[in-house]
Amino acid sequence: MRVIVAMALLTLSAAPAFAGQAEAQSCAAGLDANAKLIFTTALPQVAPGADLKGVVTDTTKSLVKAGQVPRGEARPAAEAAGQCLKLAMQ
């Protein structure tokens, strides 16, 4: 009986996290290639309580330095990715 109650509680507590991830992925589907790359690279670092702006900034700088995101397109791509990543934190 305890196992069933524990499983039910875990399922209920995980549901909002899955909903946030689903919304974030849906949002990311509409991003351009640069923003999608930032989103995909930053997503594993995004968790409740994380410094989202710091994560997105560090990820974007790294991708620009690596030549994967053009410098002139980095800011709008990071802002767009950040909006989707914000959904993943919910």
Coordinates of N, CA and C in Angstrom, one line a residue, residues 31-32 34-36 38 56 60 69-83:
L31 N 11.3 28.0 -33.2 CA 12.5 28.8 -33.2 C 13.3 28.7 -34.5
D32 N 14.1 29.7 -34.8 CA 15.0 29.6 -36.0 C 16.2 28.7 -35.5
N34 N 19.4 29.1 -35.0 CA 20.4 29.6 -34.0 C 19.7 29.5 -32.6
A35 N 18.5 30.0 -32.5 CA 17.8 30.0 -31.2 C 17.5 28.5 -30.8
K36 N 17.2 27.6 -31.7 CA 17.0 26.2 -31.4 C 18.3 25.6 -30.9
I38 N 20.7 27.2 -29.3 CA 20.9 27.7 -27.9 C 20.0 27.0 -27.0
V56 N 21.6 31.0 -20.2 CA 21.5 31.4 -21.6 C 22.7 32.2 -22.1
T60 N 25.2 30.9 -24.9 CA 25.3 31.7 -26.2 C 26.7 32.2 -26.4
V69 N 27.1 30.1 -33.7 CA 26.1 31.1 -33.8 C 26.8 32.4 -34.2
P70 N 26.3 33.0 -35.3 CA 26.9 34.3 -35.7 C 26.7 35.4 -34.6
R71 N 27.8 36.2 -34.3 CA 27.7 37.2 -33.3 C 26.5 38.1 -33.5
G72 N 26.3 38.6 -34.7 CA 25.2 39.5 -34.9 C 23.8 39.0 -34.7
E73 N 23.7 37.7 -34.7 CA 22.4 37.0 -34.5 C 22.2 36.4 -33.1
A74 N 23.2 36.5 -32.3 CA 23.3 35.9 -31.0 C 22.2 36.4 -30.0
R75 N 22.1 37.7 -29.9 CA 21.2 38.3 -28.9 C 19.7 38.0 -29.2
P76 N 19.2 38.2 -30.4 CA 17.8 37.9 -30.6 C 17.6 36.4 -30.5
A77 N 18.5 35.6 -30.9 CA 18.4 34.1 -30.8 C 18.3 33.7 -29.3
A78 N 19.2 34.3 -28.5 CA 19.2 34.0 -27.1 C 18.0 34.4 -26.4
E79 N 17.4 35.6 -26.8 CA 16.2 36.0 -26.2 C 15.0 35.1 -26.5
A80 N 15.0 34.7 -27.8 CA 13.9 33.8 -28.2 C 14.0 32.4 -27.5
A81 N 15.3 31.9 -27.4 CA 15.5 30.6 -26.7 C 15.2 30.8 -25.2
G82 N 15.5 31.9 -24.6 CA 15.2 32.1 -23.2 C 13.7 32.1 -22.9
Q83 N 12.9 32.6 -23.8 CA 11.5 32.5 -23.6 C 11.0 31.1 -23.5

